Amino acid sequence: MASRSCLYVVLLLLAFQSTVIKANVPVVPPQCRPVAAGTLARIEFLANLVIGVAEFFLRSSNGTGIEDIAPGLVQGPVPIGATNATLDVATRAAVQQFGLALVGNLRAIVDVTLLNAPLPRPQLNFTAGVFANILNLSALTPPFNVYASQTQFFLVAESLTSSLIQNYLAQVIPSIVGIPQLQLLAGIGLNVGGQVGYFRTRLNAIVNTAVPPYTITVATFTNTTATAVNLLGLCGVKNEGLIVPLPLGAENRTTTNVIPGDVNSLSPRRTERETLRIVHGTGNATRPGGIFPSGFNGTLFRLIVLLRLF
Ligand SMILES: *[C@@H]1O[C@H](CO)[C@@H](O)[C@H](O)[C@H]1NC(C)=O
Ligand SMILES: *[C@@H]1O[C@H](CO)[C@@H](O)[C@H](O)[C@H]1NC(C)=O
Ligand SMILES: *[C@@H]1O[C@H](CO)[C@@H](O)[C@H](O)[C@H]1NC(C)=O
Ligand SMILES: *[C@@H]1O[C@H](CO)[C@@H](O)[C@H](O)[C@H]1NC(C)=O
Ligand SMILES: *[C@@H]1O[C@H](CO)[C@@H](O)[C@H](O)[C@H]1NC(C)=O
Ligand SMILES: *[C@@H]1O[C@H](CO)[C@@H](O)[C@H](O)[C@H]1NC(C)=O
Ligand SMILES: *[C@@H]1O[C@H](CO)[C@@H](O)[C@H](O)[C@H]1NC(C)=O
Ligand SMILES: *[C@@H]1O[C@H](CO)[C@@H](O)[C@H](O)[C@H]1NC(C)=O
């Protein structure tokens, strides 16, 4: 009797749910499922990414760091390996603007949430070889160097900076509680989405030309870097090249792919673990390395390590 009424409850729930969610919900493999966490833990996780991208943009474009722009906003080990990137005047100014904008975003995190300044800054490694390794470009001669030319800089910025923030926010925003917190994250997500558009537009303008000093075109490079990032993420094709086969193009009708998206051109989504696997460059959320050689700060990263959620 009890099990029968249980069955009715389940059927009722299923019937009710099917009126709310129309789409067929695909089975998500275990390594692609989100970790249960609260709003503050997710924003704390996000702060690590925003700090990382802000430091990279500021240091590579202007030689400054977050502390020079907003004293007391972050505190932690000094990032290593960044040098002055080879950028023309307008591009340098744009990259600096993106870095400054992310500093403002961090201040907004402190203003809106219970996280206090100084936000803990994780160890960051911006050595050229780190990016080349993550993007599977370390076998090139001369070695791929993000700082050596504007196009090499765009290739790294497109795949490993603002897009990681965008994809993480596309994943977590629906689970965020509180209107001020939702406004905060929507505001950050829409801003970084614009940055992604900038980098990919700049690359698309030269999509069929070779990237000096190599003979490989921008289109091929973006395919290689996207493939490398997807293999580290372990959750399917989310990063995409600028020229794609029709099945990856918008509505299966175009090979031009300035803005990547899923089958309905919705922003790709990546969980904490996918993001960590990529920025660690290890394909393992609990094995730090790459851009974050000591991992992230905060409770969500510690939980992932504790639960051994690779
Ligand atoms: C960094 O930016 C400041 C303005 O914010 C500017 O005065 C300075 O010249 C820039 N430095 C470099 C190296 O671009
Ligand atoms: C960075 O390089 C540019 C030229 O690419 C130069 O104008 C600028 O002074 C350099 N900045 C620093 C801090 O070395
Ligand atoms: C944050 O992580 C870095 C290592 O990445 C560590 O040096 C620092 O002490 C941590 N900060 C806090 C507050 O845990
Ligand atoms: C930073 O990356 C470089 C290049 O991969 C590596 O040689 C160096 O040991 C790294 N430093 C830290 C502190 O992780
Ligand atoms: C890495 O790049 C090489 C070409 O340099 C390619 O043969 C290999 O399949 C790529 N590996 C991954 C994991 O993408
Ligand atoms: C890379 O190019 C190959 C060959 O066109 C294609 O099958 C693949 O989907 C592309 N991958 C990405 C991530 O763009
Ligand atoms: C595009 O092709 C994929 C399979 O490659 C399919 O799942 C999707 O429904 C197609 N989209 C449209 C709009 O036809
Ligand atoms: C992930 O890294 C952790 C820590 O280094 C290690 O214990 C674990 O075996 C790794 N898991 C996988 C699947 O590589």
Tab-separated table of C-alpha atoms and ligand atoms in Angstrom:
chain	number	residue	atom	x	y	z
A	1	MET	CA	0.000	0.000	0.000
A	2	ALA	CA	2.718	2.415	1.063
A	3	SER	CA	4.812	1.631	-1.999
A	4	ARG	CA	1.766	2.076	-4.232
A	5	SER	CA	1.030	5.557	-2.866
A	6	CYS	CA	4.730	6.316	-3.287
A	7	LEU	CA	4.378	5.361	-6.918
A	8	TYR	CA	1.415	7.727	-7.298
A	9	VAL	CA	3.446	10.564	-5.806
A	10	VAL	CA	6.278	9.855	-8.239
A	11	LEU	CA	3.880	9.699	-11.196
A	12	LEU	CA	2.228	12.923	-10.068
A	13	LEU	CA	5.621	14.626	-9.786
A	14	LEU	CA	6.638	13.398	-13.224
A	15	ALA	CA	3.349	14.556	-14.724
A	16	PHE	CA	3.736	17.950	-13.082
A	17	GLN	CA	7.379	18.288	-14.104
A	18	SER	CA	6.627	17.485	-17.734
A	19	THR	CA	4.377	20.554	-17.885
A	20	VAL	CA	7.237	22.710	-16.581
A	21	ILE	CA	10.164	21.326	-18.604
A	22	LYS	CA	9.420	20.532	-22.223
A	23	ALA	CA	12.834	19.549	-23.487
A	24	ASN	CA	14.149	15.996	-23.247
A	25	VAL	CA	16.693	16.184	-20.455
A	26	PRO	CA	19.792	14.300	-21.635
A	27	VAL	CA	21.638	12.003	-19.245
A	28	VAL	CA	24.617	13.902	-17.857
A	29	PRO	CA	27.751	11.780	-17.272
A	30	PRO	CA	28.992	11.858	-13.637
A	31	GLN	CA	32.087	13.951	-14.373
A	32	CYS	CA	29.846	16.648	-15.925
A	33	ARG	CA	27.380	16.976	-13.030
A	34	PRO	CA	27.541	20.120	-10.902
A	35	VAL	CA	28.633	19.882	-7.257
A	36	ALA	CA	25.882	20.838	-4.800
A	37	ALA	CA	26.795	24.244	-3.365
A	38	GLY	CA	25.245	27.476	-2.154
A	39	THR	CA	25.250	30.899	-3.774
A	40	LEU	CA	28.143	32.311	-1.732
A	41	ALA	CA	30.404	29.313	-2.432
A	42	ARG	CA	29.783	29.681	-6.164
A	43	ILE	CA	30.521	33.418	-6.141
A	44	GLU	CA	33.673	32.729	-4.104
A	45	PHE	CA	34.697	30.239	-6.814
A	46	LEU	CA	33.927	32.828	-9.503
A	47	ALA	CA	36.131	35.419	-7.752
A	48	ASN	CA	39.192	33.194	-8.356
A	49	LEU	CA	38.502	33.212	-12.099
A	50	VAL	CA	37.792	36.935	-12.254
A	51	ILE	CA	40.983	37.698	-10.290
A	52	GLY	CA	42.974	35.462	-12.644
A	53	VAL	CA	41.671	37.072	-15.831
A	54	ALA	CA	41.921	40.634	-14.433
A	55	GLU	CA	45.564	40.098	-13.404
A	56	PHE	CA	46.420	38.607	-16.797
A	57	PHE	CA	44.825	41.459	-18.771
A	58	LEU	CA	46.313	44.208	-16.600
A	59	ARG	CA	49.798	42.728	-16.395
A	60	SER	CA	50.073	41.861	-20.087
A	61	SER	CA	48.672	45.178	-21.365
A	62	ASN	CA	49.878	47.699	-18.831
A	63	GLY	CA	52.325	46.091	-16.382
A	64	THR	CA	50.006	46.849	-13.461
A	65	GLY	CA	48.070	44.473	-11.198
A	66	ILE	CA	44.773	44.620	-9.294
A	67	GLU	CA	46.532	46.077	-6.253
A	68	ASP	CA	47.758	49.069	-8.292
A	69	ILE	CA	44.195	49.819	-9.407
A	70	ALA	CA	42.286	49.008	-6.215
A	71	PRO	CA	44.591	48.764	-3.158
A	72	GLY	CA	43.285	46.283	-0.587
A	73	LEU	CA	40.793	44.561	-2.910
A	74	VAL	CA	42.799	41.338	-3.220
A	75	GLN	CA	45.611	39.774	-1.219
A	76	GLY	CA	47.772	36.750	-1.881
A	77	PRO	CA	50.877	35.518	-3.666
A	78	VAL	CA	52.102	37.743	-6.511
A	79	PRO	CA	51.321	36.283	-9.968
A	80	ILE	CA	54.352	35.032	-11.848
A	81	GLY	CA	55.332	34.944	-15.507
A	82	ALA	CA	53.359	37.824	-17.044
A	83	THR	CA	55.211	40.176	-19.348
A	84	ASN	CA	54.295	43.031	-21.626
A	85	ALA	CA	52.398	41.578	-24.613
A	86	THR	CA	53.042	42.786	-28.166
A	87	LEU	CA	49.848	44.741	-28.857
A	88	ASP	CA	49.079	47.798	-30.969
A	89	VAL	CA	47.948	50.927	-29.153
A	90	ALA	CA	44.187	50.453	-29.600
A	91	THR	CA	44.301	46.756	-28.685
A	92	ARG	CA	46.451	47.414	-25.622
A	93	ALA	CA	43.904	49.978	-24.473
A	94	ALA	CA	41.032	47.520	-25.038
A	95	VAL	CA	42.738	44.737	-23.069
A	96	GLN	CA	43.519	47.180	-20.284
A	97	GLN	CA	39.872	48.261	-20.268
A	98	PHE	CA	38.744	44.638	-19.885
A	99	GLY	CA	41.178	44.197	-16.982
A	100	LEU	CA	39.944	47.375	-15.298
A	101	ALA	CA	36.316	46.319	-15.835
A	102	LEU	CA	36.985	43.020	-14.060
A	103	VAL	CA	38.456	44.957	-11.104
A	104	GLY	CA	35.152	46.822	-10.915
A	105	ASN	CA	33.334	43.481	-11.080
A	106	LEU	CA	35.385	42.240	-8.106
A	107	ARG	CA	34.473	45.365	-6.128
A	108	ALA	CA	30.819	44.682	-6.936
A	109	ILE	CA	31.229	41.136	-5.554
A	110	VAL	CA	32.499	42.627	-2.281
A	111	ASP	CA	29.713	45.237	-2.240
A	112	VAL	CA	26.845	42.815	-2.916
A	113	THR	CA	27.843	39.587	-1.149
A	114	LEU	CA	29.124	38.575	2.286
A	115	LEU	CA	32.634	38.131	0.852
A	116	ASN	CA	34.974	40.775	2.258
A	117	ALA	CA	38.026	42.554	0.916
A	118	PRO	CA	40.759	41.584	0.590
A	119	LEU	CA	39.564	38.690	-1.577
A	120	PRO	CA	42.117	35.864	-1.409
A	121	ARG	CA	44.202	35.739	-4.574
A	122	PRO	CA	45.301	32.237	-5.611
A	123	GLN	CA	48.800	31.649	-6.974
A	124	LEU	CA	48.757	32.478	-10.688
A	125	ASN	CA	51.261	31.344	-13.340
A	126	PHE	CA	51.148	33.335	-16.575
A	127	THR	CA	54.385	31.945	-18.022
A	128	ALA	CA	54.049	31.630	-21.820
A	129	GLY	CA	54.687	27.872	-21.633
A	130	VAL	CA	51.666	27.384	-19.356
A	131	PHE	CA	49.245	28.612	-22.039
A	132	ALA	CA	51.050	26.684	-24.788
A	133	ASN	CA	50.745	23.465	-22.751
A	134	ILE	CA	47.043	23.865	-21.974
A	135	LEU	CA	46.259	24.639	-25.629
A	136	ASN	CA	48.377	21.760	-27.020
A	137	LEU	CA	50.686	24.206	-28.814
A	138	SER	CA	53.933	23.383	-27.032
A	139	ALA	CA	55.364	21.321	-29.914
A	140	LEU	CA	55.582	24.361	-32.241
A	141	THR	CA	58.890	25.884	-33.350
A	142	PRO	CA	59.521	28.572	-32.263
A	143	PRO	CA	57.546	27.911	-29.048
A	144	PHE	CA	54.048	29.412	-29.036
A	145	ASN	CA	54.261	32.626	-27.017
A	146	VAL	CA	51.171	34.582	-25.986
A	147	TYR	CA	53.270	37.701	-25.446
A	148	ALA	CA	55.148	37.586	-28.782
A	149	SER	CA	52.410	38.784	-31.165
A	150	GLN	CA	48.919	40.202	-31.122
A	151	THR	CA	47.380	37.175	-32.843
A	152	GLN	CA	49.002	34.761	-30.409
A	153	PHE	CA	47.606	36.912	-27.603
A	154	PHE	CA	44.091	36.781	-29.129
A	155	LEU	CA	44.275	32.987	-29.465
A	156	VAL	CA	44.921	32.641	-25.721
A	157	ALA	CA	42.514	35.398	-24.677
A	158	GLU	CA	39.725	33.882	-26.801
A	159	SER	CA	40.009	30.405	-25.322
A	160	LEU	CA	41.263	30.775	-21.739
A	161	THR	CA	40.045	34.076	-20.275
A	162	SER	CA	36.616	35.753	-20.483
A	163	SER	CA	34.973	32.710	-22.119
A	164	LEU	CA	35.720	30.599	-19.031
A	165	ILE	CA	33.920	33.191	-16.878
A	166	GLN	CA	31.029	33.392	-19.354
A	167	ASN	CA	30.578	29.617	-19.534
A	168	TYR	CA	30.790	29.208	-15.751
A	169	LEU	CA	28.148	31.904	-15.249
A	170	ALA	CA	25.869	30.376	-17.889
A	171	GLN	CA	26.053	27.188	-15.812
A	172	VAL	CA	25.501	28.588	-12.313
A	173	ILE	CA	23.243	31.635	-12.677
A	174	PRO	CA	20.036	29.538	-12.539
A	175	SER	CA	21.055	28.129	-9.118
A	176	ILE	CA	21.850	31.525	-7.578
A	177	VAL	CA	19.554	32.735	-4.785
A	178	GLY	CA	18.773	36.438	-4.296
A	179	ILE	CA	17.930	39.194	-6.753
A	180	PRO	CA	21.002	41.367	-5.965
A	181	GLN	CA	23.215	38.296	-6.440
A	182	LEU	CA	21.469	37.417	-9.724
A	183	GLN	CA	21.860	40.995	-10.964
A	184	LEU	CA	25.538	40.900	-10.015
A	185	LEU	CA	26.245	37.688	-11.899
A	186	ALA	CA	24.104	38.597	-14.913
A	187	GLY	CA	25.968	41.904	-15.073
A	188	ILE	CA	29.378	40.216	-14.959
A	189	GLY	CA	28.308	37.534	-17.447
A	190	LEU	CA	26.956	39.941	-20.031
A	191	ASN	CA	30.054	42.128	-19.722
A	192	VAL	CA	32.517	39.243	-20.239
A	193	GLY	CA	30.355	37.946	-23.102
A	194	GLY	CA	31.183	41.219	-24.869
A	195	GLN	CA	34.896	40.622	-24.263
A	196	VAL	CA	34.650	37.181	-25.849
A	197	GLY	CA	32.952	38.762	-28.867
A	198	TYR	CA	35.774	41.287	-29.178
A	199	PHE	CA	38.541	38.668	-29.215
A	200	ARG	CA	36.746	36.379	-31.646
A	201	THR	CA	35.807	39.273	-33.941
A	202	ARG	CA	39.437	40.374	-34.109
A	203	LEU	CA	40.472	36.799	-34.959
A	204	ASN	CA	37.650	36.362	-37.481
A	205	ALA	CA	38.856	39.405	-39.421
A	206	ILE	CA	42.045	37.454	-40.228
A	207	VAL	CA	40.566	33.952	-40.091
A	208	ASN	CA	42.169	32.605	-43.294
A	209	THR	CA	45.608	34.119	-42.819
A	210	ALA	CA	48.623	32.434	-41.288
A	211	VAL	CA	49.700	33.369	-37.763
A	212	PRO	CA	53.317	34.548	-38.035
A	213	PRO	CA	55.871	33.071	-37.535
A	214	TYR	CA	53.898	29.876	-38.338
A	215	THR	CA	52.249	28.725	-41.561
A	216	ILE	CA	49.108	27.630	-39.666
A	217	THR	CA	45.972	29.748	-40.216
A	218	VAL	CA	43.883	31.378	-37.509
A	219	ALA	CA	41.022	29.003	-38.376
A	220	THR	CA	43.209	25.938	-37.803
A	221	PHE	CA	44.660	27.401	-34.623
A	222	THR	CA	41.222	28.022	-33.127
A	223	ASN	CA	40.205	24.473	-33.979
A	224	THR	CA	43.324	23.081	-32.250
A	225	THR	CA	42.933	25.210	-29.140
A	226	ALA	CA	39.191	24.498	-28.855
A	227	THR	CA	39.825	20.766	-29.237
A	228	ALA	CA	42.507	20.853	-26.538
A	229	VAL	CA	40.245	22.735	-24.107
A	230	ASN	CA	37.322	20.367	-24.766
A	231	LEU	CA	39.522	17.312	-24.159
A	232	LEU	CA	40.633	18.747	-20.812
A	233	GLY	CA	37.054	19.659	-19.853
A	234	LEU	CA	35.843	16.069	-20.453
A	235	CYS	CA	32.275	17.187	-21.162
A	236	GLY	CA	31.945	17.469	-24.919
A	237	VAL	CA	32.363	20.193	-27.532
A	238	LYS	CA	31.873	23.620	-25.944
A	239	ASN	CA	34.848	25.606	-27.148
A	240	GLU	CA	34.643	25.795	-30.951
A	241	GLY	CA	36.824	26.960	-33.823
A	242	LEU	CA	35.985	30.010	-35.963
A	243	ILE	CA	35.267	27.841	-39.012
A	244	VAL	CA	33.310	24.707	-38.182
A	245	PRO	CA	31.592	21.834	-39.995
A	246	LEU	CA	27.910	22.603	-40.669
A	247	PRO	CA	26.621	20.433	-37.770
A	248	LEU	CA	28.426	22.764	-35.324
A	249	GLY	CA	27.272	25.954	-37.081
A	250	ALA	CA	24.197	28.003	-36.120
A	251	GLU	CA	21.044	26.153	-37.327
A	252	ASN	CA	23.383	23.760	-39.203
A	253	ARG	CA	23.419	26.357	-41.985
A	254	THR	CA	26.753	28.127	-41.647
A	255	THR	CA	30.421	27.279	-41.204
A	256	THR	CA	31.113	30.788	-39.908
A	257	ASN	CA	31.262	30.571	-36.135
A	258	VAL	CA	32.170	33.929	-34.631
A	259	ILE	CA	30.112	33.276	-31.482
A	260	PRO	CA	30.087	29.664	-30.238
A	261	GLY	CA	26.936	28.084	-28.881
A	262	ASP	CA	25.085	24.811	-28.361
A	263	VAL	CA	22.573	23.306	-30.855
A	264	ASN	CA	20.242	26.249	-30.260
A	265	SER	CA	23.155	28.726	-30.107
A	266	LEU	CA	22.758	29.129	-26.353
A	267	SER	CA	25.959	30.022	-24.486
A	268	PRO	CA	28.005	26.944	-23.579
A	269	ARG	CA	27.942	25.991	-19.877
A	270	ARG	CA	30.799	24.661	-17.791
A	271	THR	CA	30.719	23.488	-14.154
A	272	GLU	CA	33.351	24.176	-11.498
A	273	ARG	CA	35.042	20.850	-12.194
A	274	GLU	CA	35.241	21.380	-15.951
A	275	THR	CA	36.657	24.849	-15.391
A	276	LEU	CA	39.283	23.533	-12.977
A	277	ARG	CA	40.300	20.694	-15.305
A	278	ILE	CA	40.980	23.284	-18.008
A	279	VAL	CA	42.792	25.995	-16.033
A	280	HIS	CA	44.865	23.355	-14.214
A	281	GLY	CA	45.837	21.973	-17.605
A	282	THR	CA	45.714	18.507	-16.033
A	283	GLY	CA	42.198	17.383	-16.992
A	284	ASN	CA	41.775	16.784	-13.250
A	285	ALA	CA	39.917	19.213	-10.960
A	286	THR	CA	41.821	18.012	-7.904
A	287	ARG	CA	45.283	18.095	-9.488
A	288	PRO	CA	46.343	21.770	-9.642
A	289	GLY	CA	48.790	23.073	-12.222
A	290	GLY	CA	48.804	25.344	-15.239
A	291	ILE	CA	47.481	28.842	-14.585
A	292	PHE	CA	46.510	27.914	-10.980
A	293	PRO	CA	49.488	25.875	-9.691
A	294	SER	CA	48.064	25.738	-6.132
A	295	GLY	CA	44.402	25.454	-7.116
A	296	PHE	CA	41.609	27.861	-6.139
A	297	ASN	CA	40.835	29.475	-2.793
A	298	GLY	CA	37.537	28.866	-1.048
A	299	THR	CA	35.121	26.256	0.245
A	300	LEU	CA	33.921	24.857	-3.086
A	301	PHE	CA	37.415	23.992	-4.301
A	302	ARG	CA	38.241	22.467	-0.893
A	303	LEU	CA	35.053	20.380	-1.080
A	304	ILE	CA	35.945	19.113	-4.571
A	305	VAL	CA	39.392	18.080	-3.293
A	306	LEU	CA	37.907	16.495	-0.153
A	307	LEU	CA	35.422	14.452	-2.178
A	308	ARG	CA	38.194	13.539	-4.677
A	309	LEU	CA	36.006	14.693	-7.554
A	310	PHE	CA	38.557	14.611	-10.332
B	1	LIG	C1	49.182	51.969	-18.045
B	1	LIG	O1	47.995	52.740	-18.004
B	1	LIG	C2	48.163	54.059	-17.546
B	1	LIG	C3	46.807	54.720	-17.527
B	1	LIG	O2	45.881	53.916	-16.841
B	1	LIG	C4	49.104	54.815	-18.443
B	1	LIG	O3	49.354	56.089	-17.896
B	1	LIG	C5	50.402	54.046	-18.569
B	1	LIG	O4	51.228	54.672	-19.521
B	1	LIG	C6	50.133	52.629	-19.027
B	1	LIG	N1	51.376	51.875	-19.096
B	1	LIG	C7	51.681	51.090	-20.121
B	1	LIG	C8	52.980	50.384	-20.011
B	1	LIG	O5	50.943	50.934	-21.082
B	2	LIG	C1	55.220	47.377	-23.642
B	2	LIG	O1	55.514	47.298	-25.020
B	2	LIG	C2	55.119	48.443	-25.760
B	2	LIG	C3	55.441	48.173	-27.213
B	2	LIG	O2	54.950	46.928	-27.610
B	2	LIG	C4	55.821	49.682	-25.223
B	2	LIG	O3	55.336	50.818	-25.885
B	2	LIG	C5	55.565	49.825	-23.723
B	2	LIG	O4	56.334	50.871	-23.194
B	2	LIG	C6	55.944	48.549	-23.012
B	2	LIG	N1	55.586	48.669	-21.608
B	2	LIG	C7	56.351	48.209	-20.637
B	2	LIG	C8	55.826	48.389	-19.238
B	2	LIG	O5	57.406	47.655	-20.835
B	3	LIG	C1	44.860	31.265	-1.475
B	3	LIG	O1	45.656	30.344	-2.202
B	3	LIG	C2	47.048	30.646	-2.215
B	3	LIG	C3	47.721	29.573	-3.038
B	3	LIG	O2	47.139	29.495	-4.313
B	3	LIG	C4	47.599	30.678	-0.818
B	3	LIG	O3	48.951	31.089	-0.848
B	3	LIG	C5	46.799	31.662	0.010
B	3	LIG	O4	47.242	31.611	1.343
B	3	LIG	C6	45.316	31.300	-0.036
B	3	LIG	N1	44.561	32.297	0.720
B	3	LIG	C7	43.658	31.949	1.628
B	3	LIG	C8	43.009	33.068	2.347
B	3	LIG	O5	43.364	30.802	1.849
B	4	LIG	C1	55.031	28.152	-14.041
B	4	LIG	O1	55.007	27.573	-15.317
B	4	LIG	C2	56.286	27.266	-15.839
B	4	LIG	C3	56.097	26.788	-17.271
B	4	LIG	O2	55.226	25.690	-17.300
B	4	LIG	C4	56.955	26.232	-14.948
B	4	LIG	O3	58.252	25.955	-15.427
B	4	LIG	C5	57.030	26.771	-13.531
B	4	LIG	O4	57.529	25.768	-12.661
B	4	LIG	C6	55.657	27.194	-13.045
B	4	LIG	N1	55.753	27.825	-11.731
B	4	LIG	C7	54.899	27.540	-10.741
B	4	LIG	C8	55.127	28.255	-9.456
B	4	LIG	O5	53.992	26.773	-10.871
B	5	LIG	C1	47.915	17.945	-30.118
B	5	LIG	O1	48.458	18.472	-31.306
B	5	LIG	C2	49.037	17.493	-32.142
B	5	LIG	C3	49.661	18.220	-33.316
B	5	LIG	O2	50.679	19.039	-32.842
B	5	LIG	C4	47.986	16.495	-32.601
B	5	LIG	O3	48.573	15.489	-33.376
B	5	LIG	C5	47.334	15.860	-31.359
B	5	LIG	O4	46.258	15.054	-31.752
B	5	LIG	C6	46.815	16.954	-30.433
B	5	LIG	N1	46.378	16.340	-29.193
B	5	LIG	C7	45.266	16.687	-28.595
B	5	LIG	C8	44.995	15.983	-27.301
B	5	LIG	O5	44.495	17.519	-29.048
B	6	LIG	C1	37.776	20.958	-35.712
B	6	LIG	O1	37.763	20.643	-37.094
B	6	LIG	C2	37.309	19.314	-37.384
B	6	LIG	C3	37.478	19.089	-38.877
B	6	LIG	O2	36.756	20.067	-39.595
B	6	LIG	C4	35.870	19.183	-36.947
B	6	LIG	O3	35.410	17.886	-37.145
B	6	LIG	C5	35.759	19.531	-35.467
B	6	LIG	O4	34.391	19.541	-35.085
B	6	LIG	C6	36.362	20.906	-35.164
B	6	LIG	N1	36.366	21.083	-33.708
B	6	LIG	C7	36.091	22.215	-33.081
B	6	LIG	C8	36.103	22.150	-31.607
B	6	LIG	O5	35.866	23.282	-33.655
B	7	LIG	C1	21.618	20.215	-36.410
B	7	LIG	O1	22.242	18.936	-36.454
B	7	LIG	C2	22.276	18.251	-35.199
B	7	LIG	C3	22.983	16.938	-35.387
B	7	LIG	O2	24.179	17.099	-36.060
B	7	LIG	C4	20.849	18.034	-34.711
B	7	LIG	O3	20.897	17.460	-33.417
B	7	LIG	C5	20.108	19.351	-34.636
B	7	LIG	O4	18.765	19.107	-34.312
B	7	LIG	C6	20.175	20.071	-35.979
B	7	LIG	N1	19.567	21.391	-35.811
B	7	LIG	C7	18.681	21.887	-36.673
B	7	LIG	C8	18.144	23.246	-36.363
B	7	LIG	O5	18.348	21.304	-37.674
B	8	LIG	C1	43.240	13.402	-9.931
B	8	LIG	O1	44.247	13.975	-9.132
B	8	LIG	C2	44.298	13.470	-7.810
B	8	LIG	C3	45.293	14.313	-7.035
B	8	LIG	O2	46.522	14.400	-7.725
B	8	LIG	C4	44.677	11.996	-7.876
B	8	LIG	O3	44.698	11.458	-6.569
B	8	LIG	C5	43.637	11.246	-8.702
B	8	LIG	O4	44.039	9.915	-8.887
B	8	LIG	C6	43.476	11.902	-10.074
B	8	LIG	N1	42.347	11.296	-10.739
B	8	LIG	C7	42.320	11.042	-12.051
B	8	LIG	C8	41.101	10.373	-12.593
B	8	LIG	O5	43.248	11.346	-12.799
